Short mmCIF file of C-alpha atoms in Angstrom, two decimals:
data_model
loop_
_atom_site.label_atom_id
_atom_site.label_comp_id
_atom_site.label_asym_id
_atom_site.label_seq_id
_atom_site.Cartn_x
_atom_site.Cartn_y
_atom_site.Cartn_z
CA UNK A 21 133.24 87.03 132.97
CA UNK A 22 129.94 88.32 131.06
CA UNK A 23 130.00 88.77 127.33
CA UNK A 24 129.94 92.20 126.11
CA UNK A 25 126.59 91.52 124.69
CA UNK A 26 124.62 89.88 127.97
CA UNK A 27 126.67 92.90 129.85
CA UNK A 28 124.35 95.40 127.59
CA UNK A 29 121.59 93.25 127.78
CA UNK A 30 122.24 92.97 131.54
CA UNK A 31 121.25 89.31 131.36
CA UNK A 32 122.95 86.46 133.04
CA UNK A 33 126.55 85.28 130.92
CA UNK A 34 126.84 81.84 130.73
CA UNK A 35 130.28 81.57 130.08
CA UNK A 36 132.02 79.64 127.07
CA UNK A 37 128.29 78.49 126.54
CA UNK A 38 126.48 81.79 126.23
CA UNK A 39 124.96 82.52 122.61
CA UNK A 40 125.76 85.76 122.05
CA UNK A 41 129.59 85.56 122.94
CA UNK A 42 129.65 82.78 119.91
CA UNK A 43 127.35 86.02 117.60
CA UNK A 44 130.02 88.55 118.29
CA UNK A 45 133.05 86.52 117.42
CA UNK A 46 133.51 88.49 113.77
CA UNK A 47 133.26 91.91 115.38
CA UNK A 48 136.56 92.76 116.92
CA UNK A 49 136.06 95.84 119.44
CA UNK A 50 134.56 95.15 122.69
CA UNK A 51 132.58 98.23 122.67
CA UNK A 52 131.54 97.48 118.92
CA UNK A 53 130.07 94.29 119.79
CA UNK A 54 128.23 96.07 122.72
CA UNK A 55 126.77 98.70 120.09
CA UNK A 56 125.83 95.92 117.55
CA UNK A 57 123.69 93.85 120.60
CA UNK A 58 122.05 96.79 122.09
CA UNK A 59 121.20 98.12 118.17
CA UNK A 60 119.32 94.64 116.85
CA UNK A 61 117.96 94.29 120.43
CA UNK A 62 116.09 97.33 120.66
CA UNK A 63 114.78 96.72 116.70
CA UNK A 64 113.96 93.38 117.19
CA UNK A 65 113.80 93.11 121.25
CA UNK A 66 115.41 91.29 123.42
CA UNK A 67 113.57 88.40 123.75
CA UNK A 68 112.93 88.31 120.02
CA UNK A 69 116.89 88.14 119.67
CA UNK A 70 117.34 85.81 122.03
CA UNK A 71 114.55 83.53 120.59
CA UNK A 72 116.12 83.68 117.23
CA UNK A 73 119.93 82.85 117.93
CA UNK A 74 118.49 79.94 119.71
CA UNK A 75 116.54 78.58 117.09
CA UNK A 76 119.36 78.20 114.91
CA UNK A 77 122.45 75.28 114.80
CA UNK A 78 125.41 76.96 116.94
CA UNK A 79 127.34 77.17 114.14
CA UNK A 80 124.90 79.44 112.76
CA UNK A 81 124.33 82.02 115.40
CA UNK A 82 126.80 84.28 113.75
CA UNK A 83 125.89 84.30 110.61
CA UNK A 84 122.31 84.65 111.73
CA UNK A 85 123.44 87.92 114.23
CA UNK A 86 125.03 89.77 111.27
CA UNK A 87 122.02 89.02 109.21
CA UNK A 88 119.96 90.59 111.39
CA UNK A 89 122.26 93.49 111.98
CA UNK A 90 121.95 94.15 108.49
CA UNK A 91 118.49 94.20 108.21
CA UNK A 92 117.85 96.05 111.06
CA UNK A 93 120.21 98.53 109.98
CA UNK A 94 118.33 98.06 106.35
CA UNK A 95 114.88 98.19 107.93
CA UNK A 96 115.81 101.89 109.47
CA UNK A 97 117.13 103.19 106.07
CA UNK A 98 114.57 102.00 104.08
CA UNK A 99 111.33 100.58 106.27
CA UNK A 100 109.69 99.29 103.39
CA UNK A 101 112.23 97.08 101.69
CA UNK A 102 114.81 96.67 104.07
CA UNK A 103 118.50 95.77 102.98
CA UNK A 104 117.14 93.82 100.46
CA UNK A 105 115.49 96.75 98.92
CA UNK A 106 118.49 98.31 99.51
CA UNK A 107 120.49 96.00 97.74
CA UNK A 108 117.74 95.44 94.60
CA UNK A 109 118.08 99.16 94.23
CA UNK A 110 121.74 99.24 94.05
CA UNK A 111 122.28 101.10 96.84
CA UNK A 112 124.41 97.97 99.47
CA UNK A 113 126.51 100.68 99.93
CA UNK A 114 124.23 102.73 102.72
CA UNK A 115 123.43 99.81 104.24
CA UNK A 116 127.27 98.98 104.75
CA UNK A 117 128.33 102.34 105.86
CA UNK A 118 125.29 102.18 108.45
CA UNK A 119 126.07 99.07 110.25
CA UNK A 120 129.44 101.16 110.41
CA UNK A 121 128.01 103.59 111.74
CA UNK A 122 126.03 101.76 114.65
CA UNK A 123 129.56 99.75 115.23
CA UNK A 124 130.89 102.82 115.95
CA UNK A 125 128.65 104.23 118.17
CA UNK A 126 127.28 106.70 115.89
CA UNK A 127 123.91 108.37 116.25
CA UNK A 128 120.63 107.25 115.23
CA UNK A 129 119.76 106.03 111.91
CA UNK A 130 116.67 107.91 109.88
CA UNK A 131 115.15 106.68 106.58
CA UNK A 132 116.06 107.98 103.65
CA UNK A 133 113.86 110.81 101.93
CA UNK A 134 113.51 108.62 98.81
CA UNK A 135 112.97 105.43 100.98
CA UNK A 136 110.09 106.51 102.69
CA UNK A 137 107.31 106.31 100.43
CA UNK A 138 105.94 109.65 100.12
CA UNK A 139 106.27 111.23 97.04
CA UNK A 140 105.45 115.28 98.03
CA UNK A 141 105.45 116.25 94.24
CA UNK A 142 102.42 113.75 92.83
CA UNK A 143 100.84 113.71 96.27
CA UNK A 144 100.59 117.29 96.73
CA UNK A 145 99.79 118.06 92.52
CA UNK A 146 97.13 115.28 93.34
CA UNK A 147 95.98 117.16 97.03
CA UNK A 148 95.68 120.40 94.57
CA UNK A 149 93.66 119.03 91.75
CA UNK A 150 90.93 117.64 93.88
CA UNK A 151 91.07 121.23 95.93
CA UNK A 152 91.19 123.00 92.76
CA UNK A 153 87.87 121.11 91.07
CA UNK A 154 84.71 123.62 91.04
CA UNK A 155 81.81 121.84 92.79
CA UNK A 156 80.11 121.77 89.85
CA UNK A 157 82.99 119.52 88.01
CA UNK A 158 82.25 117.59 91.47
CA UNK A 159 79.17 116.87 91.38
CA UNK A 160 79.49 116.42 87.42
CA UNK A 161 81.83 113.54 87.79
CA UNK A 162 79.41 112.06 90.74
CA UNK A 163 76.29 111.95 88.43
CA UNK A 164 78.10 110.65 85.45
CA UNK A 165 79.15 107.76 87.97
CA UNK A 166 75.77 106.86 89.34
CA UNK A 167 74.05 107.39 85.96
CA UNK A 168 76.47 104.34 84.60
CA UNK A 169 75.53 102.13 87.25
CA UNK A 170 78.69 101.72 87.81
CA UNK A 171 81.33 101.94 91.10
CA UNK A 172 84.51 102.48 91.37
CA UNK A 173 86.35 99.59 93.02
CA UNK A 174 87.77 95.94 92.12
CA UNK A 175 85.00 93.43 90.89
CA UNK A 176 87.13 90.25 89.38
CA UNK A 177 85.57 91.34 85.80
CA UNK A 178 81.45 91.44 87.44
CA UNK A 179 78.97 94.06 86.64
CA UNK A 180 78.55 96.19 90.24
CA UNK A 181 74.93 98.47 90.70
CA UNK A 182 75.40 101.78 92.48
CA UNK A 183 72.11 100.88 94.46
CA UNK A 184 72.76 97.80 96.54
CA UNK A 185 69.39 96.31 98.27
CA UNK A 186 69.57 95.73 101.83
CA UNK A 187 70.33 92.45 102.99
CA UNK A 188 67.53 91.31 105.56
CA UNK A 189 67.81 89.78 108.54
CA UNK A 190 66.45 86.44 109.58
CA UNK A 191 63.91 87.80 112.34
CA UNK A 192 62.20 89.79 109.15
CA UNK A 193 62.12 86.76 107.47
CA UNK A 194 59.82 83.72 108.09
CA UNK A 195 61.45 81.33 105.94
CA UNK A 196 65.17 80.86 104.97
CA UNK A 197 66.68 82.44 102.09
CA UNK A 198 69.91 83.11 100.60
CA UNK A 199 72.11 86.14 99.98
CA UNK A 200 71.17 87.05 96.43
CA UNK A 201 74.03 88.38 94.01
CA UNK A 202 72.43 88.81 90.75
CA UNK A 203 75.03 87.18 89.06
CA UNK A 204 74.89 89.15 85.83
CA UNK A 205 78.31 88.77 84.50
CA UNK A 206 79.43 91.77 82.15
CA UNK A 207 78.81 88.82 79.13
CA UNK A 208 80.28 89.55 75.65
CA UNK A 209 76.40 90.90 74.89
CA UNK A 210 76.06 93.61 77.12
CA UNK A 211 78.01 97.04 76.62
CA UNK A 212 80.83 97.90 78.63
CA UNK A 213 80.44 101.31 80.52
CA UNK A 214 83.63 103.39 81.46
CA UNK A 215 83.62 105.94 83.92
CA UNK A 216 85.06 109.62 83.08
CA UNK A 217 88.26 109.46 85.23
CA UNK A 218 90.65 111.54 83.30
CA UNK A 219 89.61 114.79 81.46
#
C-alpha cells in the first residue's frame, strides 16, 4: 500500500523501503502527513525533496523532513531569515503554530508585515524628501558633488574623479598598453573632501 506521502506526490510507493514513509513516522494523522509532503514539496519541489531525503543516512531522513518543514514554513513567514530569523528574533513561536497550521490543513501562509523588509514609514519620508527638494537644492547638491571631484560610491579608501577618460580600444591603438588607474591614493598629504549629504 502507498505511503501517504508518495500517494500526494502520486509517485510510485516502494513499500517498507520507500523514503518518505520512514520521514513521516513522527507525524501521527494520515492526512497530516499528506499536508506536511505536499507543503515542503511545493516550496522546495518534488524532486528537490526527493534529492535531499536521499542524500542523507536513513536514520536521518526524519529529522532532515521536519527540518525542512520548518524552514519552509519559516521561509513563508519571514523570506528573508527563515526560522532561523525567526528564532534569533524570539519569535519560535509563529513558526511552531505555522507548521500547525499546514498539519492541519489550514490555509496558506503569508509573511509577516514586519518580516518583509519594507519599512513604509522611512521609505515613504525618504520618497517625500527627494519629491519635496526644489530643483534648485537639486542641482545645488549636484554641483557641490562634481566641484569636489568626488563620487558617491565604495572606493576601498582611493581617491575617485567625477570625469573618467575613456578606455580605448586596441584597433585605436597601434601598440599595447595598459588600463591606467592613476593610482593616487587619498595619502595622509592630500585633504580629504566630504560631500554635503545631510543638511
Amino acid at each position: 500500500m502507498s505511503c501517504n506521502g508518495c500517494r500526494v506526490l502520486r509517485k510510485g510507493c516502494s513499500g517498507d523501503d520507500c523514503m518518505l514513509r520512514h520521514c513521516l513516522r513522527w507525524i501521527e494523522s494520515p492526512q497530516a502527513q499528506a499536508n506536511a509532503t505536499v507543503f515542503v514539496a511545493k516550496f522546495f519541489g518534488r524532486a528537490t525533496l526527493m534529492s535531499f531525503l536521499s542524500s542523507v543516512p536513513t536514520n536521518q531522513r526524519s529529522a532532515l523532513f521536519e527540518s525542512l518543514l520548518y524552514e519552509a514554513v519559516g521561509r513563508a513567514l519571514n523570506p528573508v531569515s527563515g526560522a532561523v530569523g525567526l528564532l534569533w528574533s524570539g519569535n519560535w513561536q509563529l513558526c511552531q503554530s505555522g507548521v500547525e497550521k499546514v498539519l492541519q490543513g489550514g490555509g496558506a501562509l503569508t509573511p509577516l508585515p514586519q518580516f518583509s523588509g519594507v519599512d513604509h514609514e522611512s521609505s515613504e519620508g525618504f520618497e517625500s524628501f527627494i519629491a519635496g527638494s526644489s530643483p534648485s537644492r537639486k542641482l545645488k547638491i549636484n554641483h557641490e558633488a562634481e566641484s569636489s571631484g568626488l563620487v558617491v560610491g565604495g572606493g576601498g579608501g582611493r581617491c575617485h574623479q567625477a570625469k573618467k577618460q575613456r578606455v580605448r580600444t586596441p584597433s585605436e591603438e597601434s601598440e599595447g598598453s595598459t588600463l591606467g588607474n592613476r593610482g593616487e591614493d587619498c595619502g595622509s598629504d592630500s585633504e580629504r573632501k566630504l560631500l554635503p549629504l545631510f543638511f
